[in-house]
Amino acid sequence: RQGSPAILRDQPDQRTGKKPDLRILRPAGCKQLTPTNNRRIQMSQYGFLFDLDGVIVDTAKYHFLAWKRLADELDIPFTEQDNERLKGVSRMASLEIILEIGNRTMTEDEKQALCQRKNDWYVEYIKKLEKSELLPGVENFLKQAHAAGIKIALGSASKNSPLILDRLGITELFDAVVDGTRVSRAKPDPEVFVTGAEDLGIDPEYCVVFEDAVAGVQAAHNAGMKAVGIGSPEILGQAELVIPGFANVTVNDLLQKLENV
Ligand code: B16
Ligand code: MG
C-alpha cells in the first residue's frame, strides 16, 4: 500500500505495436485512476482522513444545547452565532471562549468541573444519536472508499468520537481513530492528521482530508496533505476541492478531480 505510485505495464505489444488494454491488466477489484503527469495511482494507495463534526454528522447542535444550558446557569449570553466559534475547538478551549464572552474568570478546578457538567449533558444527547443523522451520502462514500481498499481514519478533536461512531453504526469502516484523547494540539496544528496517517501507514502525499472548518483545511496542508472542503467555497476556498456534501459524490470522480489540481 505504501511507496511510490505503481507504474503499470503499458508498453506496446512488440508483435502488434498496440498498447495493452489496462482494464485487462488490472487485477480484479483493483480500480485504477486516470493517470496525470504519467503516474498511475491505484485507489488502494490512498488514505482518507475524516473530520467528524460537520463532515460525518452534525454534532454542533448538541454541543450548542449543552453549552447553552451551562451558559444559562452561569448567566452568560450565548447564541448559535457564538457557537460557530466552538466548532473544531477542544472542550476546554470552548469553555474558555464562553467565559471570555461573559468576561468571567475561573480556577482550573472550576473549569474542569464545568467541562464535566457540559459533557455529561452532551453525552445524554449523543447516546440517542441515530444512523439517520449521518450527513447525506457520507455512509455510501465511506463504504465506496472502504470497498476500494482505501484506508480510512477519523481525525477529530472530540473525546466522544468512539461513542459517536458506534451510535452511527460506522465504526467498522474506520482503520484508525484519532480523537481528542490522543492529540493535544488543536487544528490548524497537523498533529491529528499526521497521527492518523501514521496509524494508516500511508504517506501524507497520498492522504486526503475531508474537513468543514478552515482550521482543519490548514491542518491538512500543514501535514502535507490535500484537503477537500465540505461546505461553501467562499469559506473553504483554500482547499484543493470544495463540495457541498457527499450526496451523489463518487470516490473515483473525487480522486480524479483531485489529481488534476
Ligand atoms: P468533545 P471535530 C469537535 O469535533 C467539535 O467541533 C467541537 O465543537 C468540540 O468542542 C470538540 O470536538 C471536542 O468535543 O467535547 O466531545 O471532546 O469537529 O474536531 O470532529
Ligand atoms: Mg468539523
PDB file of C-alpha atoms and ligand atoms in Angstrom:
ATOM      1  CA  ARG A   1       0.000   0.000   0.000  1.00  0.00           C
ATOM      2  CA  GLN A   2       2.904   2.323   0.675  1.00  0.00           C
ATOM      3  CA  GLY A   3       5.728   3.504  -1.530  1.00  0.00           C
ATOM      4  CA  SER A   4       5.918   5.076  -4.941  1.00  0.00           C
ATOM      5  CA  PRO A   5       2.917   5.157  -7.205  1.00  0.00           C
ATOM      6  CA  ALA A   6       2.637   1.950  -9.190  1.00  0.00           C
ATOM      7  CA  ILE A   7       3.712   2.187 -12.810  1.00  0.00           C
ATOM      8  CA  LEU A   8       1.565  -0.303 -14.666  1.00  0.00           C
ATOM      9  CA  ARG A   9       2.814  -2.057 -17.738  1.00  0.00           C
ATOM     10  CA  ASP A  10       1.692  -0.083 -20.764  1.00  0.00           C
ATOM     11  CA  GLN A  11       4.415  -0.818 -23.268  1.00  0.00           C
ATOM     12  CA  PRO A  12       3.218  -1.556 -26.832  1.00  0.00           C
ATOM     13  CA  ASP A  13       2.992  -5.196 -27.734  1.00  0.00           C
ATOM     14  CA  GLN A  14       6.167  -5.916 -29.729  1.00  0.00           C
ATOM     15  CA  ARG A  15       4.276  -8.057 -32.200  1.00  0.00           C
ATOM     16  CA  THR A  16       1.187  -5.922 -32.867  1.00  0.00           C
ATOM     17  CA  GLY A  17       2.522  -2.492 -31.818  1.00  0.00           C
ATOM     18  CA  LYS A  18      -0.697  -1.960 -29.840  1.00  0.00           C
ATOM     19  CA  LYS A  19      -0.790  -0.779 -26.262  1.00  0.00           C
ATOM     20  CA  PRO A  20      -2.434  -3.286 -23.958  1.00  0.00           C
ATOM     21  CA  ASP A  21      -5.838  -2.589 -22.501  1.00  0.00           C
ATOM     22  CA  LEU A  22      -5.111  -1.582 -18.909  1.00  0.00           C
ATOM     23  CA  ARG A  23      -8.558  -2.706 -17.824  1.00  0.00           C
ATOM     24  CA  ILE A  24      -7.461  -6.216 -18.709  1.00  0.00           C
ATOM     25  CA  LEU A  25      -4.073  -5.923 -16.965  1.00  0.00           C
ATOM     26  CA  ARG A  26      -5.656  -4.689 -13.767  1.00  0.00           C
ATOM     27  CA  PRO A  27      -6.307  -7.433 -11.223  1.00  0.00           C
ATOM     28  CA  ALA A  28      -9.970  -7.946 -10.337  1.00  0.00           C
ATOM     29  CA  GLY A  29     -11.141  -5.497  -7.681  1.00  0.00           C
ATOM     30  CA  CYS A  30      -8.138  -3.215  -8.166  1.00  0.00           C
ATOM     31  CA  LYS A  31      -9.527   0.037  -9.512  1.00  0.00           C
ATOM     32  CA  GLN A  32      -7.234   2.486 -11.183  1.00  0.00           C
ATOM     33  CA  LEU A  33      -7.399   6.202 -11.778  1.00  0.00           C
ATOM     34  CA  THR A  34      -6.815   8.045 -14.992  1.00  0.00           C
ATOM     35  CA  PRO A  35      -3.153   8.947 -14.903  1.00  0.00           C
ATOM     36  CA  THR A  36      -1.919  12.502 -14.799  1.00  0.00           C
ATOM     37  CA  ASN A  37       1.720  13.518 -15.058  1.00  0.00           C
ATOM     38  CA  ASN A  38       2.494   9.972 -16.203  1.00  0.00           C
ATOM     39  CA  ARG A  39       1.718   8.413 -12.822  1.00  0.00           C
ATOM     40  CA  ARG A  40      -0.831   5.752 -12.219  1.00  0.00           C
ATOM     41  CA  ILE A  41      -2.044   5.842  -8.679  1.00  0.00           C
ATOM     42  CA  GLN A  42      -4.127   2.970  -7.501  1.00  0.00           C
ATOM     43  CA  MET A  43      -7.048   3.790  -5.262  1.00  0.00           C
ATOM     44  CA  SER A  44      -5.762   1.499  -2.529  1.00  0.00           C
ATOM     45  CA  GLN A  45      -2.650   3.653  -2.146  1.00  0.00           C
ATOM     46  CA  TYR A  46      -4.741   6.495  -0.732  1.00  0.00           C
ATOM     47  CA  GLY A  47      -5.607   7.245   2.847  1.00  0.00           C
ATOM     48  CA  PHE A  48      -8.748   9.232   3.660  1.00  0.00           C
ATOM     49  CA  LEU A  49      -8.945  11.217   6.898  1.00  0.00           C
ATOM     50  CA  PHE A  50     -12.328  12.473   8.033  1.00  0.00           C
ATOM     51  CA  ASP A  51     -13.183  15.182  10.476  1.00  0.00           C
ATOM     52  CA  LEU A  52     -16.267  14.195  12.467  1.00  0.00           C
ATOM     53  CA  ASP A  53     -18.440  17.168  13.419  1.00  0.00           C
ATOM     54  CA  GLY A  54     -19.759  18.845  10.276  1.00  0.00           C
ATOM     55  CA  VAL A  55     -18.426  16.181   7.921  1.00  0.00           C
ATOM     56  CA  ILE A  56     -19.947  12.910   9.106  1.00  0.00           C
ATOM     57  CA  VAL A  57     -22.625  14.164  11.492  1.00  0.00           C
ATOM     58  CA  ASP A  58     -23.875  17.484  12.804  1.00  0.00           C
ATOM     59  CA  THR A  59     -22.945  17.213  16.477  1.00  0.00           C
ATOM     60  CA  ALA A  60     -22.588  21.013  16.721  1.00  0.00           C
ATOM     61  CA  LYS A  61     -26.299  21.309  17.511  1.00  0.00           C
ATOM     62  CA  TYR A  62     -25.906  19.029  20.551  1.00  0.00           C
ATOM     63  CA  HIS A  63     -22.747  20.816  21.660  1.00  0.00           C
ATOM     64  CA  PHE A  64     -24.775  24.025  21.438  1.00  0.00           C
ATOM     65  CA  LEU A  65     -27.637  22.694  23.549  1.00  0.00           C
ATOM     66  CA  ALA A  66     -25.240  21.527  26.271  1.00  0.00           C
ATOM     67  CA  TRP A  67     -23.101  24.687  26.245  1.00  0.00           C
ATOM     68  CA  LYS A  68     -26.237  26.859  26.196  1.00  0.00           C
ATOM     69  CA  ARG A  69     -27.543  25.098  29.298  1.00  0.00           C
ATOM     70  CA  LEU A  70     -24.237  25.737  31.052  1.00  0.00           C
ATOM     71  CA  ALA A  71     -24.058  29.357  29.865  1.00  0.00           C
ATOM     72  CA  ASP A  72     -27.624  29.958  31.103  1.00  0.00           C
ATOM     73  CA  GLU A  73     -26.661  28.610  34.524  1.00  0.00           C
ATOM     74  CA  LEU A  74     -23.655  30.936  34.550  1.00  0.00           C
ATOM     75  CA  ASP A  75     -25.812  33.827  33.322  1.00  0.00           C
ATOM     76  CA  ILE A  76     -23.635  34.274  30.257  1.00  0.00           C
ATOM     77  CA  PRO A  77     -25.339  35.248  26.968  1.00  0.00           C
ATOM     78  CA  PHE A  78     -24.560  32.577  24.378  1.00  0.00           C
ATOM     79  CA  THR A  79     -26.036  32.436  20.882  1.00  0.00           C
ATOM     80  CA  GLU A  80     -25.916  29.995  17.958  1.00  0.00           C
ATOM     81  CA  GLN A  81     -23.630  32.501  16.266  1.00  0.00           C
ATOM     82  CA  ASP A  82     -21.247  32.295  19.238  1.00  0.00           C
ATOM     83  CA  ASN A  83     -21.424  28.508  18.865  1.00  0.00           C
ATOM     84  CA  GLU A  84     -19.785  28.796  15.435  1.00  0.00           C
ATOM     85  CA  ARG A  85     -16.582  29.810  17.241  1.00  0.00           C
ATOM     86  CA  LEU A  86     -16.561  26.472  19.093  1.00  0.00           C
ATOM     87  CA  LYS A  87     -16.555  24.252  16.018  1.00  0.00           C
ATOM     88  CA  GLY A  88     -13.407  22.109  15.893  1.00  0.00           C
ATOM     89  CA  VAL A  89     -12.200  23.669  19.155  1.00  0.00           C
ATOM     90  CA  SER A  90     -11.408  21.450  22.174  1.00  0.00           C
ATOM     91  CA  ARG A  91     -13.806  21.186  25.110  1.00  0.00           C
ATOM     92  CA  MET A  92     -11.676  23.298  27.461  1.00  0.00           C
ATOM     93  CA  ALA A  93     -10.934  25.912  24.793  1.00  0.00           C
ATOM     94  CA  SER A  94     -14.686  26.074  24.086  1.00  0.00           C
ATOM     95  CA  LEU A  95     -15.405  26.799  27.750  1.00  0.00           C
ATOM     96  CA  GLU A  96     -12.731  29.478  27.760  1.00  0.00           C
ATOM     97  CA  ILE A  97     -14.417  31.189  24.788  1.00  0.00           C
ATOM     98  CA  ILE A  98     -17.740  31.179  26.661  1.00  0.00           C
ATOM     99  CA  LEU A  99     -16.108  32.569  29.814  1.00  0.00           C
ATOM    100  CA  GLU A 100     -14.476  35.255  27.695  1.00  0.00           C
ATOM    101  CA  ILE A 101     -17.894  36.191  26.252  1.00  0.00           C
ATOM    102  CA  GLY A 102     -19.173  36.536  29.826  1.00  0.00           C
ATOM    103  CA  ASN A 103     -15.994  38.308  30.916  1.00  0.00           C
ATOM    104  CA  ARG A 104     -15.534  35.746  33.707  1.00  0.00           C
ATOM    105  CA  THR A 105     -12.529  34.030  35.217  1.00  0.00           C
ATOM    106  CA  MET A 106     -12.445  30.649  36.995  1.00  0.00           C
ATOM    107  CA  THR A 107      -9.878  28.427  38.625  1.00  0.00           C
ATOM    108  CA  GLU A 108      -8.567  25.393  36.792  1.00  0.00           C
ATOM    109  CA  ASP A 109     -10.589  23.081  39.063  1.00  0.00           C
ATOM    110  CA  GLU A 110     -13.794  25.051  38.471  1.00  0.00           C
ATOM    111  CA  LYS A 111     -13.225  24.916  34.728  1.00  0.00           C
ATOM    112  CA  GLN A 112     -12.653  21.153  34.840  1.00  0.00           C
ATOM    113  CA  ALA A 113     -15.893  20.700  36.768  1.00  0.00           C
ATOM    114  CA  LEU A 114     -17.845  22.833  34.275  1.00  0.00           C
ATOM    115  CA  CYS A 115     -16.420  20.883  31.335  1.00  0.00           C
ATOM    116  CA  GLN A 116     -17.504  17.667  33.028  1.00  0.00           C
ATOM    117  CA  ARG A 117     -21.028  19.022  33.575  1.00  0.00           C
ATOM    118  CA  LYS A 118     -21.345  20.113  29.992  1.00  0.00           C
ATOM    119  CA  ASN A 119     -20.023  16.795  28.733  1.00  0.00           C
ATOM    120  CA  ASP A 120     -22.470  14.794  30.855  1.00  0.00           C
ATOM    121  CA  TRP A 121     -25.350  16.669  29.227  1.00  0.00           C
ATOM    122  CA  TYR A 122     -23.766  16.352  25.788  1.00  0.00           C
ATOM    123  CA  VAL A 123     -23.320  12.581  26.189  1.00  0.00           C
ATOM    124  CA  GLU A 124     -27.019  12.262  27.041  1.00  0.00           C
ATOM    125  CA  TYR A 125     -27.803  13.622  23.560  1.00  0.00           C
ATOM    126  CA  ILE A 126     -25.094  11.599  21.823  1.00  0.00           C
ATOM    127  CA  LYS A 127     -26.307   8.352  23.367  1.00  0.00           C
ATOM    128  CA  LYS A 128     -29.545   8.883  21.445  1.00  0.00           C
ATOM    129  CA  LEU A 129     -27.864   9.611  18.083  1.00  0.00           C
ATOM    130  CA  GLU A 130     -29.342   7.604  15.225  1.00  0.00           C
ATOM    131  CA  LYS A 131     -27.999   6.404  11.902  1.00  0.00           C
ATOM    132  CA  SER A 132     -30.463   8.726  10.162  1.00  0.00           C
ATOM    133  CA  GLU A 133     -28.385  11.640  11.470  1.00  0.00           C
ATOM    134  CA  LEU A 134     -25.430  10.718   9.277  1.00  0.00           C
ATOM    135  CA  LEU A 135     -24.967  13.615   6.838  1.00  0.00           C
ATOM    136  CA  PRO A 136     -26.373  12.852   3.353  1.00  0.00           C
ATOM    137  CA  GLY A 137     -24.244  10.497   1.253  1.00  0.00           C
ATOM    138  CA  VAL A 138     -21.409  10.109   3.738  1.00  0.00           C
ATOM    139  CA  GLU A 139     -22.057   6.483   4.647  1.00  0.00           C
ATOM    140  CA  ASN A 140     -22.212   5.499   0.993  1.00  0.00           C
ATOM    141  CA  PHE A 141     -18.995   7.413   0.315  1.00  0.00           C
ATOM    142  CA  LEU A 142     -17.222   5.721   3.247  1.00  0.00           C
ATOM    143  CA  LYS A 143     -18.414   2.313   2.033  1.00  0.00           C
ATOM    144  CA  GLN A 144     -17.202   3.002  -1.505  1.00  0.00           C
ATOM    145  CA  ALA A 145     -13.781   4.031  -0.210  1.00  0.00           C
ATOM    146  CA  HIS A 146     -13.601   1.005   2.082  1.00  0.00           C
ATOM    147  CA  ALA A 147     -14.569  -1.347  -0.748  1.00  0.00           C
ATOM    148  CA  ALA A 148     -11.888   0.201  -2.987  1.00  0.00           C
ATOM    149  CA  GLY A 149      -9.242  -0.656  -0.376  1.00  0.00           C
ATOM    150  CA  ILE A 150      -8.671   2.943   0.704  1.00  0.00           C
ATOM    151  CA  LYS A 151      -7.549   3.178   4.332  1.00  0.00           C
ATOM    152  CA  ILE A 152      -9.804   5.406   6.427  1.00  0.00           C
ATOM    153  CA  ALA A 153      -9.068   7.331   9.624  1.00  0.00           C
ATOM    154  CA  LEU A 154     -11.033   9.692  11.801  1.00  0.00           C
ATOM    155  CA  GLY A 155      -9.295  12.916  12.830  1.00  0.00           C
ATOM    156  CA  SER A 156     -11.435  14.716  15.373  1.00  0.00           C
ATOM    157  CA  ALA A 157     -10.981  16.902  18.428  1.00  0.00           C
ATOM    158  CA  SER A 158     -13.859  15.107  20.136  1.00  0.00           C
ATOM    159  CA  LYS A 159     -13.100  12.751  23.004  1.00  0.00           C
ATOM    160  CA  ASN A 160     -16.557  11.280  22.383  1.00  0.00           C
ATOM    161  CA  SER A 161     -15.661  10.146  18.862  1.00  0.00           C
ATOM    162  CA  PRO A 162     -15.773   6.362  19.534  1.00  0.00           C
ATOM    163  CA  LEU A 163     -19.249   6.627  21.079  1.00  0.00           C
ATOM    164  CA  ILE A 164     -20.490   8.725  18.145  1.00  0.00           C
ATOM    165  CA  LEU A 165     -19.116   6.310  15.515  1.00  0.00           C
ATOM    166  CA  ASP A 166     -20.679   3.447  17.445  1.00  0.00           C
ATOM    167  CA  ARG A 167     -24.091   5.123  17.636  1.00  0.00           C
ATOM    168  CA  LEU A 168     -23.954   5.820  13.892  1.00  0.00           C
ATOM    169  CA  GLY A 169     -23.002   2.193  13.173  1.00  0.00           C
ATOM    170  CA  ILE A 170     -19.900   3.066  11.139  1.00  0.00           C
ATOM    171  CA  THR A 171     -17.050   2.063  13.476  1.00  0.00           C
ATOM    172  CA  GLU A 172     -16.023  -0.897  11.322  1.00  0.00           C
ATOM    173  CA  LEU A 173     -15.423   1.345   8.295  1.00  0.00           C
ATOM    174  CA  PHE A 174     -12.501   3.028  10.077  1.00  0.00           C
ATOM    175  CA  ASP A 175      -8.991   1.590  10.147  1.00  0.00           C
ATOM    176  CA  ALA A 176      -7.886   4.175  12.740  1.00  0.00           C
ATOM    177  CA  VAL A 177      -9.485   6.655  15.114  1.00  0.00           C
ATOM    178  CA  VAL A 178      -7.512   9.692  16.237  1.00  0.00           C
ATOM    179  CA  ASP A 179      -9.590  11.683  18.694  1.00  0.00           C
ATOM    180  CA  GLY A 180      -9.201  14.293  21.403  1.00  0.00           C
ATOM    181  CA  THR A 181      -7.797  11.691  23.801  1.00  0.00           C
ATOM    182  CA  ARG A 182      -4.782  11.130  21.553  1.00  0.00           C
ATOM    183  CA  VAL A 183      -3.761  14.622  20.490  1.00  0.00           C
ATOM    184  CA  SER A 184      -3.006  17.747  22.441  1.00  0.00           C
ATOM    185  CA  ARG A 185      -2.550  20.344  19.731  1.00  0.00           C
ATOM    186  CA  ALA A 186      -5.645  21.757  18.038  1.00  0.00           C
ATOM    187  CA  LYS A 187      -6.066  22.247  14.304  1.00  0.00           C
ATOM    188  CA  PRO A 188      -4.509  24.065  12.385  1.00  0.00           C
ATOM    189  CA  ASP A 189      -1.708  22.098  14.017  1.00  0.00           C
ATOM    190  CA  PRO A 190      -1.302  18.998  11.824  1.00  0.00           C
ATOM    191  CA  GLU A 191      -0.910  16.594  14.797  1.00  0.00           C
ATOM    192  CA  VAL A 192      -4.293  14.886  14.417  1.00  0.00           C
ATOM    193  CA  PHE A 193      -3.820  14.148  10.721  1.00  0.00           C
ATOM    194  CA  VAL A 194      -0.127  13.264  10.957  1.00  0.00           C
ATOM    195  CA  THR A 195      -1.027  10.760  13.690  1.00  0.00           C
ATOM    196  CA  GLY A 196      -3.852   9.385  11.527  1.00  0.00           C
ATOM    197  CA  ALA A 197      -1.557   8.931   8.521  1.00  0.00           C
ATOM    198  CA  GLU A 198       0.981   7.136  10.737  1.00  0.00           C
ATOM    199  CA  ASP A 199      -1.749   4.824  12.041  1.00  0.00           C
ATOM    200  CA  LEU A 200      -2.793   4.042   8.479  1.00  0.00           C
ATOM    201  CA  GLY A 201       0.794   3.646   7.286  1.00  0.00           C
ATOM    202  CA  ILE A 202       0.120   5.993   4.366  1.00  0.00           C
ATOM    203  CA  ASP A 203       2.478   8.720   3.213  1.00  0.00           C
ATOM    204  CA  PRO A 204       0.936  12.230   3.644  1.00  0.00           C
ATOM    205  CA  GLU A 205       1.309  12.767  -0.096  1.00  0.00           C
ATOM    206  CA  TYR A 206      -1.418  10.145  -0.604  1.00  0.00           C
ATOM    207  CA  CYS A 207      -3.675  11.353   2.195  1.00  0.00           C
ATOM    208  CA  VAL A 208      -6.857  13.304   1.546  1.00  0.00           C
ATOM    209  CA  VAL A 209      -8.503  15.167   4.421  1.00  0.00           C
ATOM    210  CA  PHE A 210     -12.243  15.907   4.493  1.00  0.00           C
ATOM    211  CA  GLU A 211     -12.932  18.991   6.602  1.00  0.00           C
ATOM    212  CA  ASP A 212     -15.653  21.559   7.198  1.00  0.00           C
ATOM    213  CA  ALA A 213     -13.501  24.061   9.100  1.00  0.00           C
ATOM    214  CA  VAL A 214     -10.890  26.493   7.795  1.00  0.00           C
ATOM    215  CA  ALA A 215      -8.517  25.473  10.610  1.00  0.00           C
ATOM    216  CA  GLY A 216      -8.941  21.827   9.552  1.00  0.00           C
ATOM    217  CA  VAL A 217      -8.079  22.619   5.936  1.00  0.00           C
ATOM    218  CA  GLN A 218      -4.990  24.441   7.172  1.00  0.00           C
ATOM    219  CA  ALA A 219      -4.102  21.457   9.387  1.00  0.00           C
ATOM    220  CA  ALA A 220      -4.281  19.191   6.314  1.00  0.00           C
ATOM    221  CA  HIS A 221      -1.961  21.480   4.372  1.00  0.00           C
ATOM    222  CA  ASN A 222       0.393  21.752   7.341  1.00  0.00           C
ATOM    223  CA  ALA A 223       0.541  17.938   7.304  1.00  0.00           C
ATOM    224  CA  GLY A 224       1.426  17.954   3.582  1.00  0.00           C
ATOM    225  CA  MET A 225      -1.975  16.523   2.595  1.00  0.00           C
ATOM    226  CA  LYS A 226      -4.699  17.558   0.167  1.00  0.00           C
ATOM    227  CA  ALA A 227      -7.935  18.895   1.595  1.00  0.00           C
ATOM    228  CA  VAL A 228     -11.500  18.520   0.418  1.00  0.00           C
ATOM    229  CA  GLY A 229     -13.681  21.218   1.965  1.00  0.00           C
ATOM    230  CA  ILE A 230     -17.210  20.217   2.927  1.00  0.00           C
ATOM    231  CA  GLY A 231     -19.258  23.392   2.738  1.00  0.00           C
ATOM    232  CA  SER A 232     -19.051  26.589   0.742  1.00  0.00           C
ATOM    233  CA  PRO A 233     -16.149  27.710  -1.475  1.00  0.00           C
ATOM    234  CA  GLU A 234     -16.410  31.225  -0.012  1.00  0.00           C
ATOM    235  CA  ILE A 235     -15.322  29.894   3.369  1.00  0.00           C
ATOM    236  CA  LEU A 236     -13.177  26.902   2.400  1.00  0.00           C
ATOM    237  CA  GLY A 237     -11.537  28.352  -0.708  1.00  0.00           C
ATOM    238  CA  GLN A 238      -8.069  27.245   0.442  1.00  0.00           C
ATOM    239  CA  ALA A 239      -9.000  23.578  -0.054  1.00  0.00           C
ATOM    240  CA  GLU A 240      -7.956  21.807  -3.264  1.00  0.00           C
ATOM    241  CA  LEU A 241     -11.599  20.923  -3.838  1.00  0.00           C
ATOM    242  CA  VAL A 242     -14.825  22.074  -2.162  1.00  0.00           C
ATOM    243  CA  ILE A 243     -18.067  20.086  -2.260  1.00  0.00           C
ATOM    244  CA  PRO A 244     -21.354  20.953  -0.514  1.00  0.00           C
ATOM    245  CA  GLY A 245     -21.627  17.407   0.861  1.00  0.00           C
ATOM    246  CA  PHE A 246     -21.221  13.762  -0.138  1.00  0.00           C
ATOM    247  CA  ALA A 247     -24.595  13.267  -1.823  1.00  0.00           C
ATOM    248  CA  ASN A 248     -24.006  11.809  -5.314  1.00  0.00           C
ATOM    249  CA  VAL A 249     -20.202  12.076  -4.952  1.00  0.00           C
ATOM    250  CA  THR A 250     -18.235   9.031  -6.074  1.00  0.00           C
ATOM    251  CA  VAL A 251     -14.768   8.234  -4.767  1.00  0.00           C
ATOM    252  CA  ASN A 252     -13.482   7.729  -8.293  1.00  0.00           C
ATOM    253  CA  ASP A 253     -14.703  11.121  -9.565  1.00  0.00           C
ATOM    254  CA  LEU A 254     -13.409  12.898  -6.497  1.00  0.00           C
ATOM    255  CA  LEU A 255      -9.920  11.401  -6.791  1.00  0.00           C
ATOM    256  CA  GLN A 256      -9.768  12.179 -10.485  1.00  0.00           C
ATOM    257  CA  LYS A 257     -10.667  15.804  -9.785  1.00  0.00           C
ATOM    258  CA  LEU A 258      -8.058  15.976  -7.030  1.00  0.00           C
ATOM    259  CA  GLU A 259      -5.373  14.532  -9.258  1.00  0.00           C
ATOM    260  CA  ASN A 260      -5.982  17.318 -11.744  1.00  0.00           C
ATOM    261  CA  VAL A 261      -5.483  20.214  -9.305  1.00  0.00           C
TER     262      VAL A 261
HETATM  263  P1  B16 B   1     -15.748  16.800  22.944  1.00  0.00           P
HETATM  264  P2  B16 B   1     -14.464  17.875  15.381  1.00  0.00           P
HETATM  265  C1  B16 B   1     -15.087  18.951  17.744  1.00  0.00           C
HETATM  266  O1  B16 B   1     -15.287  17.957  16.792  1.00  0.00           O
HETATM  267  C2  B16 B   1     -16.291  19.869  17.773  1.00  0.00           C
HETATM  268  O2  B16 B   1     -16.419  20.543  16.531  1.00  0.00           O
HETATM  269  C3  B16 B   1     -16.100  20.913  18.850  1.00  0.00           C
HETATM  270  O3  B16 B   1     -17.218  21.769  18.910  1.00  0.00           O
HETATM  271  C4  B16 B   1     -15.906  20.203  20.190  1.00  0.00           C
HETATM  272  O4  B16 B   1     -15.677  21.148  21.230  1.00  0.00           O
HETATM  273  C5  B16 B   1     -14.710  19.266  20.071  1.00  0.00           C
HETATM  274  O5  B16 B   1     -14.941  18.334  19.026  1.00  0.00           O
HETATM  275  C6  B16 B   1     -14.463  18.499  21.361  1.00  0.00           C
HETATM  276  O6  B16 B   1     -15.527  17.626  21.581  1.00  0.00           O
HETATM  277  O7  B16 B   1     -16.217  17.742  23.990  1.00  0.00           O
HETATM  278  O8  B16 B   1     -16.754  15.746  22.542  1.00  0.00           O
HETATM  279  O9  B16 B   1     -14.415  16.164  23.297  1.00  0.00           O
HETATM  280  O10 B16 B   1     -15.003  18.957  14.504  1.00  0.00           O
HETATM  281  O11 B16 B   1     -12.989  18.023  15.662  1.00  0.00           O
HETATM  282  O12 B16 B   1     -14.822  16.499  14.876  1.00  0.00           O
HETATM  283 MG    MG B   2     -15.610  19.808  11.981  1.00  0.00          MG
END
